[in-house]
Tab-separated table of C-alpha atoms in Angstrom:
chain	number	residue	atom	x	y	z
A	1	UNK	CA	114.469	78.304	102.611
A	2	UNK	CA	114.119	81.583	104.717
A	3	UNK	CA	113.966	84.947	102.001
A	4	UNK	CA	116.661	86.949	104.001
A	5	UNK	CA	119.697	87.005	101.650
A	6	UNK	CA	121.137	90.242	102.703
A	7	UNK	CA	121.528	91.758	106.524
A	8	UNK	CA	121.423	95.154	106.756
A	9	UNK	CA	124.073	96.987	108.426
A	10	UNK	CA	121.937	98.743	111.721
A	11	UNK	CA	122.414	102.559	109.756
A	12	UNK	CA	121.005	101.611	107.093
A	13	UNK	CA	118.450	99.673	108.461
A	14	UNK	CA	117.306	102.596	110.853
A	15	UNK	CA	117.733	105.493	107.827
A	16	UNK	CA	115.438	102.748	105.686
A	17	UNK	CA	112.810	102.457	108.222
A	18	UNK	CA	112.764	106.188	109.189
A	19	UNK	CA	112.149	106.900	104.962
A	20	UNK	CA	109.131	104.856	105.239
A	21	UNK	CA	107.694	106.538	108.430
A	22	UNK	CA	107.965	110.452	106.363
A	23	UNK	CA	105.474	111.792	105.529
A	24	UNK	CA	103.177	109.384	108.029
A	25	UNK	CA	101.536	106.739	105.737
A	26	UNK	CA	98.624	104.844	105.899
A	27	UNK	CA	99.426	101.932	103.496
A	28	UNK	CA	103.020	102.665	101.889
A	29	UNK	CA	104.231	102.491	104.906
A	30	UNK	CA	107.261	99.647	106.814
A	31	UNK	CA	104.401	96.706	107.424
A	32	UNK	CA	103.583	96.875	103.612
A	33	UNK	CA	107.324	96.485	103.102
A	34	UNK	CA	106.889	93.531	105.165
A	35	UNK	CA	103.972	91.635	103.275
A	36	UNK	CA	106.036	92.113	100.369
A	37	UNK	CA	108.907	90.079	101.639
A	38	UNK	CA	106.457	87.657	103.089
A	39	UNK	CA	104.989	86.998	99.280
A	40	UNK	CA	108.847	87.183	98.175
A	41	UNK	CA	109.569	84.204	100.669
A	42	UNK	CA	106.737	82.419	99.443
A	43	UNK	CA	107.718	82.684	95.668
A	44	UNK	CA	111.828	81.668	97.357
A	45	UNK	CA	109.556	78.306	98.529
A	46	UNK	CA	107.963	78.250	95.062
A	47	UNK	CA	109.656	78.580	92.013
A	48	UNK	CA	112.624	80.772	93.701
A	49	UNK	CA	114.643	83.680	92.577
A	50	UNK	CA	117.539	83.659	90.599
A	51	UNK	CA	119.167	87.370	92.323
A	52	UNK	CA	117.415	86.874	95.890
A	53	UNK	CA	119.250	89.813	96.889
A	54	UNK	CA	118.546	92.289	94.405
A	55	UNK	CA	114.934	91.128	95.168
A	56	UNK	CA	115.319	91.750	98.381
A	57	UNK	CA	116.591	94.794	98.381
A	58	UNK	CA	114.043	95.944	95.578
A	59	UNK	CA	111.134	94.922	97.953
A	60	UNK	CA	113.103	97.185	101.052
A	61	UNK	CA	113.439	100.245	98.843
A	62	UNK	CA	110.457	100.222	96.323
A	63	UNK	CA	108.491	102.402	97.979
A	64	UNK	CA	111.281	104.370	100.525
A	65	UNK	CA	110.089	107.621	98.821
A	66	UNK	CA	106.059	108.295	98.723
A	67	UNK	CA	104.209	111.268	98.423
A	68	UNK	CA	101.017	110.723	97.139
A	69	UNK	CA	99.948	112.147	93.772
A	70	UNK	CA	103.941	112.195	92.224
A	71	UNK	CA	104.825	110.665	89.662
A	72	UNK	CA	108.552	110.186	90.707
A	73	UNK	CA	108.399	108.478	93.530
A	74	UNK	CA	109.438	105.551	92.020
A	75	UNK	CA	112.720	107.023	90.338
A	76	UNK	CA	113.357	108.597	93.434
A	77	UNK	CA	113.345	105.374	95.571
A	78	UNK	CA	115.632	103.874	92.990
A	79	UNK	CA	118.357	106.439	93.284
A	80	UNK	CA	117.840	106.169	97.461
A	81	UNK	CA	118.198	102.354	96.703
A	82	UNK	CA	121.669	103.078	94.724
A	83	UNK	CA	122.933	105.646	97.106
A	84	UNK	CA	122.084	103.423	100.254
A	85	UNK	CA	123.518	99.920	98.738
A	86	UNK	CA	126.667	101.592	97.413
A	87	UNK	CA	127.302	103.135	100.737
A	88	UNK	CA	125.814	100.986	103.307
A	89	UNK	CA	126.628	97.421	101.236
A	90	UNK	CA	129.873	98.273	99.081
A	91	UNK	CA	132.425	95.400	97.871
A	92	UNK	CA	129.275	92.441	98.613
A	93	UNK	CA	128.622	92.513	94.752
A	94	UNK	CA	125.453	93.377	94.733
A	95	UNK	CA	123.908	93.768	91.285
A	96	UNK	CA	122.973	97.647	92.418
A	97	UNK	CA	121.457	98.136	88.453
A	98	UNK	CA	119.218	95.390	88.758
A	99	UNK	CA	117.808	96.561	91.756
A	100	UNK	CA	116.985	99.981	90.757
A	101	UNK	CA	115.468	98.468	87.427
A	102	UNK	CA	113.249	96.186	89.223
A	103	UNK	CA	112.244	99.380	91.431
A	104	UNK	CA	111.371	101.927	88.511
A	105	UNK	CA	108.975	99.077	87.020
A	106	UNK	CA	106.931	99.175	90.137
A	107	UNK	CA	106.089	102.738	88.123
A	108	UNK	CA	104.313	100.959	85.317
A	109	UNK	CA	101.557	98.678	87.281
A	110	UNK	CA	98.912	97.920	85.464
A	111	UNK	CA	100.745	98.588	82.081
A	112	UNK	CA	102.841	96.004	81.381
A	113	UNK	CA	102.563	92.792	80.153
A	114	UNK	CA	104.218	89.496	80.747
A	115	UNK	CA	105.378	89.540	77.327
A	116	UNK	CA	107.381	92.756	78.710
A	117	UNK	CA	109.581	91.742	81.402
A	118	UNK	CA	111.600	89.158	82.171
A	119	UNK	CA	110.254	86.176	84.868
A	120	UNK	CA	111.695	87.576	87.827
A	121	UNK	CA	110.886	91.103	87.215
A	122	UNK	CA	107.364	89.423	86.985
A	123	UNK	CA	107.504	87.827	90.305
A	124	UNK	CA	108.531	90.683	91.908
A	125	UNK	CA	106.038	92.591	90.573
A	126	UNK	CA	103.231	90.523	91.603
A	127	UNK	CA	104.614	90.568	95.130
A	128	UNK	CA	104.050	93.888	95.205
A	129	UNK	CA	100.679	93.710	94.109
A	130	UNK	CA	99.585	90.442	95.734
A	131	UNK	CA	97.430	92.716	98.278
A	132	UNK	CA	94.730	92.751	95.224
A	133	UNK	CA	93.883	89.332	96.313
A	134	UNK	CA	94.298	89.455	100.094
A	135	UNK	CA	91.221	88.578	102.485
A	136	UNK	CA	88.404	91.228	101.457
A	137	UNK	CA	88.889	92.765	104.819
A	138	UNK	CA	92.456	93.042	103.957
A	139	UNK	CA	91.945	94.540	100.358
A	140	UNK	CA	89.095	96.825	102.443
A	141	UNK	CA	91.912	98.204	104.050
A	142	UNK	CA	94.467	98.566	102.070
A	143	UNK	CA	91.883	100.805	99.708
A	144	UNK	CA	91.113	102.867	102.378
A	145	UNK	CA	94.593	103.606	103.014
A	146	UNK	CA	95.454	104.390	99.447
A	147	UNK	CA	92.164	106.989	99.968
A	148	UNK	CA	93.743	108.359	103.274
A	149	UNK	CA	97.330	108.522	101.624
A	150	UNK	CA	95.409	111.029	98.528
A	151	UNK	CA	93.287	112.997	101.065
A	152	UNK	CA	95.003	116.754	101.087
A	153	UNK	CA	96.665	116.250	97.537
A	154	UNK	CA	94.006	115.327	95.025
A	155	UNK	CA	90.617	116.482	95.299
A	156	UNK	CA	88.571	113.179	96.469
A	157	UNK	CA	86.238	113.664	93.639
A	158	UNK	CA	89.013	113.255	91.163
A	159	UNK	CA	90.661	110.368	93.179
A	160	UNK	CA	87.951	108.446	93.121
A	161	UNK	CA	87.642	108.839	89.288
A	162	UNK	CA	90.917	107.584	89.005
A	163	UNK	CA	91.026	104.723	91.455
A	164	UNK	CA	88.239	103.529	89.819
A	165	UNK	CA	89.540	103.931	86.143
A	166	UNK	CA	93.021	102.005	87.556
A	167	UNK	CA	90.931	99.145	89.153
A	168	UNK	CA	88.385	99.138	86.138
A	169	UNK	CA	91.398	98.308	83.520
A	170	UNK	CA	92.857	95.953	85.950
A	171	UNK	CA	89.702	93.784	86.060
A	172	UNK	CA	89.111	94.064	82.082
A	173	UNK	CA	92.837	92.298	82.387
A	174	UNK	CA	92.692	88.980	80.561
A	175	UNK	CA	95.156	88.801	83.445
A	176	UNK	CA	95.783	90.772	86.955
A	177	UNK	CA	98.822	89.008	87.750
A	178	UNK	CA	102.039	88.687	85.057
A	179	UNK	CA	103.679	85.384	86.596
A	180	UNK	CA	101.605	81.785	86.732
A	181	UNK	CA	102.490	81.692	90.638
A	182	UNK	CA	100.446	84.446	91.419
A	183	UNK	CA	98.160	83.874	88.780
A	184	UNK	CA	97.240	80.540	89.716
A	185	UNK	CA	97.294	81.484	93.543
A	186	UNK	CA	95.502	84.817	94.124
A	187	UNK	CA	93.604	85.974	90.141
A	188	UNK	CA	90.314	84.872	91.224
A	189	UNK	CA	89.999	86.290	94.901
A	190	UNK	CA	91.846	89.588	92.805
A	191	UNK	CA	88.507	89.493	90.857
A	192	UNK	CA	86.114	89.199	93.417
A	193	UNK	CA	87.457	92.355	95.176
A	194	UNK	CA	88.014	94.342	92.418
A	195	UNK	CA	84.085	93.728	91.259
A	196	UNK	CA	83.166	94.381	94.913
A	197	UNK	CA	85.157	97.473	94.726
A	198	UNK	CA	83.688	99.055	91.529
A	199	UNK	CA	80.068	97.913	92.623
């Protein structure tokens, strides 16, 4: 079963796109958008979703607004993601609530719990975060662009601190990933490249 439950209209599709390419990004950028719907078709093969298009459309918009170093990026994605839908998909009964819920979470990474969220909100979180345990080339890469994305708004010295304190508590995790899909899948390849990160 292919994860494309909604088509955009072109508009919207071309306004989305152009969000993701302002200010130039090196990871938060349309291809990241793009491994995130590739892990969300993998979890649609798995155990599935139960509002594929709310996912969906979550996983277009979650990270529409990014400037590094703010802390409402996410809160501003989710009211693009409910201006956009309301407009661009209106009268297709789209749960628009659940989709801007699901896209403030991606705000608390690292915080939550399992025991916090619901299953799906889980998922969709860990599709989002499934990079962790990519290829170590791939993880190289994606850290590098989170360091490029920071260059010019936080001093590197107190990046650094701070990327490392964020990986540090994810590894201390008794678990990276909040779902047993991802857990099972991708927790011990997470591990390796978060040790090799912190050295």
């Amino acid at each position: 079963m292919r994860f494309d439950p909604v088509s955009l209209p072109p508009a919207m599709q071309a306004d989305l796109e152009a969000a993701y390419a302002m200010p130039p990004r090196a990871y938060h950028n349309f291809a990241h958008v793009q491994a995130v719907l590739q892990h969300c078709q993998a979890v649609a093969e798995g155990p599935g979703w139960q509002q594929p298009r709310e996912v969906q459309l979550a996983a277009l918009y979650h990270d529409a607004i990014y400037e590094a170093g703010r802390s409402d990026n996410e809160a501003r994605s989710a009211a693009l993601a409910r201006q956009a839908i309301e407009q661009g998909l209106p009268q297709t009964g789209i749960d628009v609530d659940r989709v801007v819920a699901l896209i403030a979470l991606t705000a608390r990474h690292g915080a939550l719990s399992a025991a916090d969220i619901d299953a799906e909100a889980a998922l969709f979180l860990d599709c989002d975060m499934a990079i962790l345990g990519a290829p170590a080339a791939v993880f190289d890469a994606y850290d590098q662009g989170i360091a490029e994305e920071y260059a010019g708004h936080v001093p590197g010295f107190l990046f650094r601190l701070n990327r490392r304190r964020f990986l540090k508590q994810l590894l201390l995790k008794p678990r990276i990933f909040l779902s047993d899909f991802f857990h099972q899948r991708l927790d011990r390849a997470a591990r390796a490249n978060l040790r090799r990160r912190i050295g």
